[in-house]
Tab-separated table of C-alpha atoms and ligand atoms in Angstrom:
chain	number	residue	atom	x	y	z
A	1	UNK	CA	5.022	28.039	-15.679
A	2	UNK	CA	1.942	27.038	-17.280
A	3	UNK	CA	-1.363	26.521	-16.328
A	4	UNK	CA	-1.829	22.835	-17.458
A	5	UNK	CA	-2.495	20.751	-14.572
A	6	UNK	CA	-0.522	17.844	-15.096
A	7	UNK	CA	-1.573	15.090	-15.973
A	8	UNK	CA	-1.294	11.471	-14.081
A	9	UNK	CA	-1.502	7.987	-15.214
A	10	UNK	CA	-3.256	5.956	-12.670
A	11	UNK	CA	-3.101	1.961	-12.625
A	12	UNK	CA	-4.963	0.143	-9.944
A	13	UNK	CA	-7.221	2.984	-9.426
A	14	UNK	CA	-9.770	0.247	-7.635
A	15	UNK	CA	-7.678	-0.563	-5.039
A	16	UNK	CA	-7.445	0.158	-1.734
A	17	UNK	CA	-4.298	3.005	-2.502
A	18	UNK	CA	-5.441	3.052	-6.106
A	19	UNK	CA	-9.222	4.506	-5.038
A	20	UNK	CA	-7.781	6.955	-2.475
A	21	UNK	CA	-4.780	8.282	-4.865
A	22	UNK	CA	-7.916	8.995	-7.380
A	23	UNK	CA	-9.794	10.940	-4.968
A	24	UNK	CA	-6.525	12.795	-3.280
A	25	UNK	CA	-4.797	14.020	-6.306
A	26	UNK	CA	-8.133	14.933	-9.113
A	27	UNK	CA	-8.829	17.971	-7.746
A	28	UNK	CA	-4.710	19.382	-8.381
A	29	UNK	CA	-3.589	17.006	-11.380
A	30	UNK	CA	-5.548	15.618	-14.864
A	31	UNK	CA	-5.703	11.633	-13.235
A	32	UNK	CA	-6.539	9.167	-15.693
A	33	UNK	CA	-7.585	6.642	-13.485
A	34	UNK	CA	-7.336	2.800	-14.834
A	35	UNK	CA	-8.920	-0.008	-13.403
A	36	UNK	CA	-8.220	-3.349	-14.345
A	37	UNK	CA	-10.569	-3.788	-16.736
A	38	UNK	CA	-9.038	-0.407	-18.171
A	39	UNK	CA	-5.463	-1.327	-17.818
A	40	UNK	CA	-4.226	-4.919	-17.675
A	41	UNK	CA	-0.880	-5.378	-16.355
A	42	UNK	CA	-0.042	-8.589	-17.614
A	43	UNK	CA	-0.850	-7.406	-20.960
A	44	UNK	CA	2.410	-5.452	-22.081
A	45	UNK	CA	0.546	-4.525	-25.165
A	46	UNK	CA	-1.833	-2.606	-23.241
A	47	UNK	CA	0.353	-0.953	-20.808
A	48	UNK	CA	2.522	0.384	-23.793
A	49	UNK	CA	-0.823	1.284	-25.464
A	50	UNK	CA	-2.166	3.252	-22.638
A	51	UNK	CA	1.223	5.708	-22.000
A	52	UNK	CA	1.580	6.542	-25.444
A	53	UNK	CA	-2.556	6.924	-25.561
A	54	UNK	CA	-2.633	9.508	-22.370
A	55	UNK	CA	0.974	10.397	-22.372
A	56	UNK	CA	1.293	11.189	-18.225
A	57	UNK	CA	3.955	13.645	-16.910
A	58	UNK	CA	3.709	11.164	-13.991
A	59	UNK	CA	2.978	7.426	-14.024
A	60	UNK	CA	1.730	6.138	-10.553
A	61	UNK	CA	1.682	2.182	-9.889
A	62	UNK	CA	-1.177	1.561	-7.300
A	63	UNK	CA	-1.739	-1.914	-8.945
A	64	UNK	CA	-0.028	-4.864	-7.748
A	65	UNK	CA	-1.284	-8.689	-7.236
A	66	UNK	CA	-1.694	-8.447	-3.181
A	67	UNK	CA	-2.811	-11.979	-2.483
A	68	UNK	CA	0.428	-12.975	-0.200
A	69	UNK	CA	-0.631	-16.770	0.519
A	70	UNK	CA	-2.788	-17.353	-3.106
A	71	UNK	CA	0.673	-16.096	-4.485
A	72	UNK	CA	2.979	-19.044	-3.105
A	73	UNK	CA	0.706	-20.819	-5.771
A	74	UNK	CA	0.293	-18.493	-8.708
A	75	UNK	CA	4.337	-17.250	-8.754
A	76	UNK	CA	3.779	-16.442	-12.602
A	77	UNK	CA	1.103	-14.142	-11.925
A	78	UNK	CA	2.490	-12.520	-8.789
A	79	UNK	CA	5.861	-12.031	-10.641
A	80	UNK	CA	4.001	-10.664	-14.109
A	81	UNK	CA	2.076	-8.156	-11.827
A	82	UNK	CA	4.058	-6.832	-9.496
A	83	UNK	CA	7.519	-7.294	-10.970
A	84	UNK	CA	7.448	-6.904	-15.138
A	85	UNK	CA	4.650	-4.940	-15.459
A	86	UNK	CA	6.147	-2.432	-13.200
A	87	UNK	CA	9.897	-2.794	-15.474
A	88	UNK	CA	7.298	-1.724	-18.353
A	89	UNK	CA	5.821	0.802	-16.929
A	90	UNK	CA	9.837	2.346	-15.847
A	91	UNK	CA	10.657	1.754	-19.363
A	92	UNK	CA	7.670	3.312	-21.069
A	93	UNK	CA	8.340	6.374	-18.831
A	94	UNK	CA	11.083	6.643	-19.090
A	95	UNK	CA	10.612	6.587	-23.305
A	96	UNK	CA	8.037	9.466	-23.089
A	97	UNK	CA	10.238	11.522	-20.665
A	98	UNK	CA	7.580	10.932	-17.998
A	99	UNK	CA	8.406	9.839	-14.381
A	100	UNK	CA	6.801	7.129	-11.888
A	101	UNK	CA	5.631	6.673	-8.467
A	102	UNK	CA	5.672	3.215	-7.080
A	103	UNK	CA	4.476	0.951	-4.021
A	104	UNK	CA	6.611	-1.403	-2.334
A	105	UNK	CA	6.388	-3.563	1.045
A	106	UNK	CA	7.832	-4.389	4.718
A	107	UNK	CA	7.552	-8.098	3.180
A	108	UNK	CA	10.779	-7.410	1.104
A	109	UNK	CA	12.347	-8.297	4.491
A	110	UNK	CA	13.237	-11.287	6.189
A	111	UNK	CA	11.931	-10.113	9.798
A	112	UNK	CA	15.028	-10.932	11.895
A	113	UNK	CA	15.628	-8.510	14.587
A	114	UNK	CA	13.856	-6.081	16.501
A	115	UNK	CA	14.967	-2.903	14.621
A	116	UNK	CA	13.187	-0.571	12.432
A	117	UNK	CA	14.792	-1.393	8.423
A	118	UNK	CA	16.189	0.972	6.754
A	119	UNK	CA	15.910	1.432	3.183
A	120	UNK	CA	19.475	0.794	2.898
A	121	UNK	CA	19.711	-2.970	4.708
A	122	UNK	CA	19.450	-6.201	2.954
A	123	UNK	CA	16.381	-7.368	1.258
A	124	UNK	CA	15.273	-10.852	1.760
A	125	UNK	CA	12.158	-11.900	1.537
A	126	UNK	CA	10.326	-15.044	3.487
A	127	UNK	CA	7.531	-15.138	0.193
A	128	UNK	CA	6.743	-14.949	-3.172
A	129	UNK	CA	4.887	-11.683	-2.474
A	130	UNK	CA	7.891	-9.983	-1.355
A	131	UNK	CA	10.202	-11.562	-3.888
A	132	UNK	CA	7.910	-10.479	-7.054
A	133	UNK	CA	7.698	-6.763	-5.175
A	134	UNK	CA	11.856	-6.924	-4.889
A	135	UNK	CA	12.043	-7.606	-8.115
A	136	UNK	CA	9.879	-4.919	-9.089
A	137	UNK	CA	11.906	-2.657	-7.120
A	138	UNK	CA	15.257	-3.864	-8.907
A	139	UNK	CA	13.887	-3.338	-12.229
A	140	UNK	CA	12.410	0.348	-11.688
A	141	UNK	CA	15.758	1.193	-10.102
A	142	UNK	CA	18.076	-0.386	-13.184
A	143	UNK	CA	15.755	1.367	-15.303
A	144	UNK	CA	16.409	4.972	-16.275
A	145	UNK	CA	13.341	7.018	-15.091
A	146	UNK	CA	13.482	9.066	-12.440
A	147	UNK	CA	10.810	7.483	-9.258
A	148	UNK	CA	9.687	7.359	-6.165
A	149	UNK	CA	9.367	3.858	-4.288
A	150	UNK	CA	7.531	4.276	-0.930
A	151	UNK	CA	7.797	0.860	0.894
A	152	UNK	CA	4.523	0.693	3.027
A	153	UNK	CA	3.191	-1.738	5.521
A	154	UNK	CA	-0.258	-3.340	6.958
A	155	UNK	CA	-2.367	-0.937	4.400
A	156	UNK	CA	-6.194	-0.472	5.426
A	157	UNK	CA	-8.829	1.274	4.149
A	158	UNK	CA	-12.581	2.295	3.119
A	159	UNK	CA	-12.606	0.891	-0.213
A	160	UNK	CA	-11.458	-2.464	-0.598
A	161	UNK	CA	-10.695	-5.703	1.366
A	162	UNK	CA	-8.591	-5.626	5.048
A	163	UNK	CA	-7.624	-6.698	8.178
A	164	UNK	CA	-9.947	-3.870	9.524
A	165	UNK	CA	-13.042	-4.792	7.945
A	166	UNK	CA	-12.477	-8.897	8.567
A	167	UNK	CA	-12.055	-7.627	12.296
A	168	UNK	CA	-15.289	-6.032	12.293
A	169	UNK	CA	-17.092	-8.261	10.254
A	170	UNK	CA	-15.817	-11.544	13.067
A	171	UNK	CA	-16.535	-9.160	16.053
A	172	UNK	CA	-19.842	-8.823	15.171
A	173	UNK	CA	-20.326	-12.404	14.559
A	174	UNK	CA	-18.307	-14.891	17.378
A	175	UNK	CA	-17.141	-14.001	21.176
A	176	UNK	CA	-14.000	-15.300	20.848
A	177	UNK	CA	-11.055	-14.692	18.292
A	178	UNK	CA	-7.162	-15.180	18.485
A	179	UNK	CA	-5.021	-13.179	16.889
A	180	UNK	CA	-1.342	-12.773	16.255
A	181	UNK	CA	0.651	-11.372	18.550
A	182	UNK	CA	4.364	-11.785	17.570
A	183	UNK	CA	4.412	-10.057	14.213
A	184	UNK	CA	5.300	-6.965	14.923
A	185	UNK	CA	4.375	-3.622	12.150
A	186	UNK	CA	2.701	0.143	11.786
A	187	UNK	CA	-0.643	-0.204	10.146
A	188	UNK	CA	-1.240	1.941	7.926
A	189	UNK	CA	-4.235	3.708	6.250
A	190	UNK	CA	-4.671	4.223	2.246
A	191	UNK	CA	-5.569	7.902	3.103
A	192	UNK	CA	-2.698	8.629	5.096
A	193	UNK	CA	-0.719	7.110	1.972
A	194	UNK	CA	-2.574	9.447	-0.659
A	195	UNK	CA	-2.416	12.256	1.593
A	196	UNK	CA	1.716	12.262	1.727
A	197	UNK	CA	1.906	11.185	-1.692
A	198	UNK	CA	-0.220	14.534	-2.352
A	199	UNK	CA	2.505	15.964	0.233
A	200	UNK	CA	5.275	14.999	-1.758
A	201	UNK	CA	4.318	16.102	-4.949
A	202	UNK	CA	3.052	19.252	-3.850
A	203	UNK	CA	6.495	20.240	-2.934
A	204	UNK	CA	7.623	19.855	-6.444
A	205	UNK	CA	4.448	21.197	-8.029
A	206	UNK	CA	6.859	23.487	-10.517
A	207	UNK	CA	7.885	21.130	-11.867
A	208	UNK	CA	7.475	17.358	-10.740
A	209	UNK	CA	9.398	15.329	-13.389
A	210	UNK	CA	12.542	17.296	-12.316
A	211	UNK	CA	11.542	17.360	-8.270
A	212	UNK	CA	11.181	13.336	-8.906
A	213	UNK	CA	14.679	13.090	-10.513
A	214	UNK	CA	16.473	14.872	-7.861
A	215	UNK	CA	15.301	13.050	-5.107
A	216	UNK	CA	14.485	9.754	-7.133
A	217	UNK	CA	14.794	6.907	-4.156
A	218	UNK	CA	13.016	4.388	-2.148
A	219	UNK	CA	11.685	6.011	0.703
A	220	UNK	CA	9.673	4.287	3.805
A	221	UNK	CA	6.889	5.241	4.529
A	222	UNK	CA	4.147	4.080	7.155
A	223	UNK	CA	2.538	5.678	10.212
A	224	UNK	CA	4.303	6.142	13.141
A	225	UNK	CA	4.847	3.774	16.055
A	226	UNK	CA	4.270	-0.194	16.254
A	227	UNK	CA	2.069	-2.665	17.519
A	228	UNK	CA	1.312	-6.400	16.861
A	229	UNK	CA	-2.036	-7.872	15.173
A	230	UNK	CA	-3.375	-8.447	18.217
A	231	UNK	CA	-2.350	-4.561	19.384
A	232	UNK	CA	-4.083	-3.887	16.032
A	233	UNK	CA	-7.865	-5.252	16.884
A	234	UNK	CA	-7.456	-4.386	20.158
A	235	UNK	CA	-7.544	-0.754	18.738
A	236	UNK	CA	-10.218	-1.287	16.086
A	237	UNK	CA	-12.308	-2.559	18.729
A	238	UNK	CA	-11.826	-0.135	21.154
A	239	UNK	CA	-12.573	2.387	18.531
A	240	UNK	CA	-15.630	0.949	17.254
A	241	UNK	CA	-17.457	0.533	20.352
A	242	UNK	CA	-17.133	4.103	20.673
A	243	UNK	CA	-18.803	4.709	17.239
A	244	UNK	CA	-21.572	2.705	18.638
A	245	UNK	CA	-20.626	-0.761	16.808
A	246	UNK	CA	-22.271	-3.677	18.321
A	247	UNK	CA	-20.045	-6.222	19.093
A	248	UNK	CA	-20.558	-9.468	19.941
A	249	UNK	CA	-17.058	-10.278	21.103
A	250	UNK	CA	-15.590	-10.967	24.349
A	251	UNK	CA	-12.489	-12.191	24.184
A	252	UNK	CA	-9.560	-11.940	22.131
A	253	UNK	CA	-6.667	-14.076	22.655
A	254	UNK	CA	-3.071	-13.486	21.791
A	255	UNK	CA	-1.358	-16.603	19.413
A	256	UNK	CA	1.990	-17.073	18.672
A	257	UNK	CA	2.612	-17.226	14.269
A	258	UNK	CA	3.239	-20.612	15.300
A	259	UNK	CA	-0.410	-21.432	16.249
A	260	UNK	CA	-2.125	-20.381	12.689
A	261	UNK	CA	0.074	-21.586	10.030
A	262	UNK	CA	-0.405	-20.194	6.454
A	263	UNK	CA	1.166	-21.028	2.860
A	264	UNK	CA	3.188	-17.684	2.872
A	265	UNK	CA	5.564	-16.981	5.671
A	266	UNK	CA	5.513	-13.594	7.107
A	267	UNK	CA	8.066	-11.643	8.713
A	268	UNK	CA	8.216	-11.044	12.418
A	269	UNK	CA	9.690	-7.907	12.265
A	270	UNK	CA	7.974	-5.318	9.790
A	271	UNK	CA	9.219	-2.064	11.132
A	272	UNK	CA	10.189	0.225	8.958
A	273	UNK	CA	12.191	3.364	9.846
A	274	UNK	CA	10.884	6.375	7.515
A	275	UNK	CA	13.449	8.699	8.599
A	276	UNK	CA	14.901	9.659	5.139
A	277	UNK	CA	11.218	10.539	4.111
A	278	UNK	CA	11.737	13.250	7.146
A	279	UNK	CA	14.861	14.447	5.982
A	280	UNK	CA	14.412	14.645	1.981
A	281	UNK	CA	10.578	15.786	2.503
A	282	UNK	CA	10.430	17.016	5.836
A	283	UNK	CA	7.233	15.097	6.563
A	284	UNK	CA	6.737	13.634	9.945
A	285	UNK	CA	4.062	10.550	9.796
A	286	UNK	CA	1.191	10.337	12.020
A	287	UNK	CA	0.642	7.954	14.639
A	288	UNK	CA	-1.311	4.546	13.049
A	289	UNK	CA	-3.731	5.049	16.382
A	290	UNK	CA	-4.202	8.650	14.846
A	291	UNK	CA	-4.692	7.712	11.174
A	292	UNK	CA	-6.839	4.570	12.705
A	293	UNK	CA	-9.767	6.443	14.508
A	294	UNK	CA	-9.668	8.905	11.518
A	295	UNK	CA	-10.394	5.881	9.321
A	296	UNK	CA	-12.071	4.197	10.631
A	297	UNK	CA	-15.845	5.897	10.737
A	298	UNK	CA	-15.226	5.758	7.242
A	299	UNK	CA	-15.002	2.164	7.147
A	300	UNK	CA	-17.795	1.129	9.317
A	301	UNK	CA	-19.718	3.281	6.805
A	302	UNK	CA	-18.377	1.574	3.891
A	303	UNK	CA	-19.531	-1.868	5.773
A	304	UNK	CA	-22.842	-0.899	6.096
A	305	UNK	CA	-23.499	0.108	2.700
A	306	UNK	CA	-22.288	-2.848	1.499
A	307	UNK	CA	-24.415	-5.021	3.966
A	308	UNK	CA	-27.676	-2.961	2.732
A	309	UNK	CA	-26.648	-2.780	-0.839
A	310	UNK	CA	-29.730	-4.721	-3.004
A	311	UNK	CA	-27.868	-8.095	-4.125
V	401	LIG	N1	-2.341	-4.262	1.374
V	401	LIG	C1	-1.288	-4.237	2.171
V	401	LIG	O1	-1.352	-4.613	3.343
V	401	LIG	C2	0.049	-3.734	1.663
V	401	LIG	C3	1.155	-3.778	2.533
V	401	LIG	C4	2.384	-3.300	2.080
V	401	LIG	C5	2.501	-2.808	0.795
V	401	LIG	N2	1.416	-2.802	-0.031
V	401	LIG	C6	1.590	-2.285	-1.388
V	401	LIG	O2	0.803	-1.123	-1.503
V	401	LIG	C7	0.313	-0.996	-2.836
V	401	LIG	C8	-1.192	-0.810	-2.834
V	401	LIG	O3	-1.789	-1.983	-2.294
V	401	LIG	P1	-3.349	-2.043	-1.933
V	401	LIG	O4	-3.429	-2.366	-0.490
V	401	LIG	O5	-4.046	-0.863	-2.472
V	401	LIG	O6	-3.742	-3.340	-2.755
V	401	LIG	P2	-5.177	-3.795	-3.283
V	401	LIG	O7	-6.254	-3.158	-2.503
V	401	LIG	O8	-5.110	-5.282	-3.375
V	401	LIG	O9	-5.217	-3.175	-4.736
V	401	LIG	C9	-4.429	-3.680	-5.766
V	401	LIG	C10	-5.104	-3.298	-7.058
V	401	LIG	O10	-4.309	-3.861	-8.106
V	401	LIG	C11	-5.183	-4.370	-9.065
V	401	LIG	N3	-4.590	-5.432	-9.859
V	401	LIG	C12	-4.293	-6.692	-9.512
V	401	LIG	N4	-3.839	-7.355	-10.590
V	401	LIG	C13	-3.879	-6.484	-11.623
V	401	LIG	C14	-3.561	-6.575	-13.006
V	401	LIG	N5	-3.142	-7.712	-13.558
V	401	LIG	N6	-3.715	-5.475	-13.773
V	401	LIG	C15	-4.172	-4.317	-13.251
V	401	LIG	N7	-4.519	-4.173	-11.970
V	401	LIG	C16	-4.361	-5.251	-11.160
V	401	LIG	C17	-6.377	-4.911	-8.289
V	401	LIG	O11	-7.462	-4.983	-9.188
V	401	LIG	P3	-8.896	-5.591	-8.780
V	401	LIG	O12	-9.555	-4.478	-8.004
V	401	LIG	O13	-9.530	-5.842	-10.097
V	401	LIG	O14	-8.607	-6.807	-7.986
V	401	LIG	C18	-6.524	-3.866	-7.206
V	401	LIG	O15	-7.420	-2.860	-7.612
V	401	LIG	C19	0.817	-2.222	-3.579
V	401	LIG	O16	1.992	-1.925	-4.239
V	401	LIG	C20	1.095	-3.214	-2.468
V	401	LIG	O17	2.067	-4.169	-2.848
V	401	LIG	C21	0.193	-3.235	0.381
């Protein structure tokens, strides 16, 4: 074996995953780390560029256009980002003998039923969003390279835009907010996400390309356990007041979907069972309270920088 770390090609790398896959991985693997600016997605050109330029052992695909509602607008875009950039990427891999690591969604799902999905059961998705990430899916699994897809859910972290920090950011603001309450999923933190990532490729550290290619798959993965939006601030308020946030909220009222109608429809039902991600990896997720209150001092110290940050 030789002593070359290898070497990682990183697109998205200033996203909320993107940032925390950066700081996870450097220290074990050589992480070229593209931003957009860096690494364009919807400029094949440059994506073929960049792989032959840094020629990765392992491509990983923390880009994707996230906006679910702007999307039922801009289907182009959302299906050039998140669905033919990532059939370039598999392709390009594939060409340089390299393997890739990609992000999918809960949204690929329609939302009927109270179950956990499995990654076997029927995609059908309510949005553009989730149709652009299917497609995505489809084309990295027609393709020939050997992958991982890890379908996540309700992603939050430090560095970046979420549900977290607009929770914070309104608490601190009004005494009243409603929130939905019928939409049920695991939150789940962009650490947490880099952290098994790191997990699973640690277990094939000999050699990765050929660990990837015997268990290439789609795998769920999310923290452990279920709650609705509302179950969700209840818990990043309850956490903050005991880092000493002050709040200025009261109440918080539970809406039906019904009550705050958006361009995108979401699914009702965004559990995900990560069960084969136990059995092929042995990993065992940690509860989203858990990863939550280990986030989240992190966050409120992101806020505040921001808010004192010289304009
Ligand atoms: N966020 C969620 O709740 C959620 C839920 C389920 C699954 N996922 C999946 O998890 C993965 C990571 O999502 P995330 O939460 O980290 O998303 P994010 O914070 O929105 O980050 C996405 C990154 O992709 C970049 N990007 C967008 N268009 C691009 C383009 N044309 N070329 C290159 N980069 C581009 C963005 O660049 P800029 O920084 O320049 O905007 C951003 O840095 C994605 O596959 C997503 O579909 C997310």
């Amino acid at each position: 074996m030789s002593n070359r770390k290898p070497g990682i090609l990183l697109s998205g790398a200033n996203g909320q995953l993107g940032w925390e896959l950066n700081h996870t991985l450097s220290p074990q693997y050589e992480v070229h780390a593209l931003e957009r600016s860096k690494l364009d997605l919807t400029n094949s050109k440059q994506i073929r560029q960049r792989v032959s330029e840094i020629k990765p052992d392992i491509i990983i695909n923390a880009a994707a256009y996230t906006a679910v509602d702007k999307a039922e607008q801009e289907p182009e875009l959302a299906f050039a980002v998140n669905a033919e950039a990532p059939a370039i990427l598999a392709e390009e891999a594939a060409r340089i003998d390299a393997s890739l690591i990609h992000y999918s969604t809960d949204y690929v799902f329609d939302g009927s039923g109270t179950q956990p999905w499995r990654e076997e059961d029927r995609p059908a998705p309510l949005n553009v969003y989730g149709k652009s990430k299917l497609a995505g899916e489809q084309a990295i699994k027609a393709s020939a390279v050997p992958h991982l897809i890890f379908r996540t859910s309700w992603v939050y972290g430090a560095h970046g835009h979420n549900f977290v920090k607009t929770i914070l950011r309104m608490a601190s603001e009004k005494e009243e907010m409603s929130i939905i309450d019928d939409q049920i999923g695991a939150p789940t933190s962009s650490a947490f996400l880099a952290n098994t990532t790191a997990q699973v490729l640690s277990q094939l550290t000999d050699n990765p390309k050929k660990g990837i290619a015997e268990n290439s798959d789609t795998y769920h993965l999310c923290c452990s356990g279920e709650t609705s939006w509302h179950g969700f601030a209840s818990e990043i308020l309850r956490l903050a007041e005991q880092n000493d946030v002050h709040l200025a909220l009261k109440t918080i009222h539970r809406i039906p979907t019904s009550a705050y109608p958006t361009p995108a429809q979401r699914p009702q039902n965004s559990r995900l069972d990560c069960s084969r991600l136990n059995k092929v990896f042995g990993l065992q997720p940690v509860t989203w309270q858990t990863a939550l209150a280990q986030a989240l001092p992190h966050i409120i110290a992101s806020q505040i920088e921001a808010s004192t940050k010289p304009t």
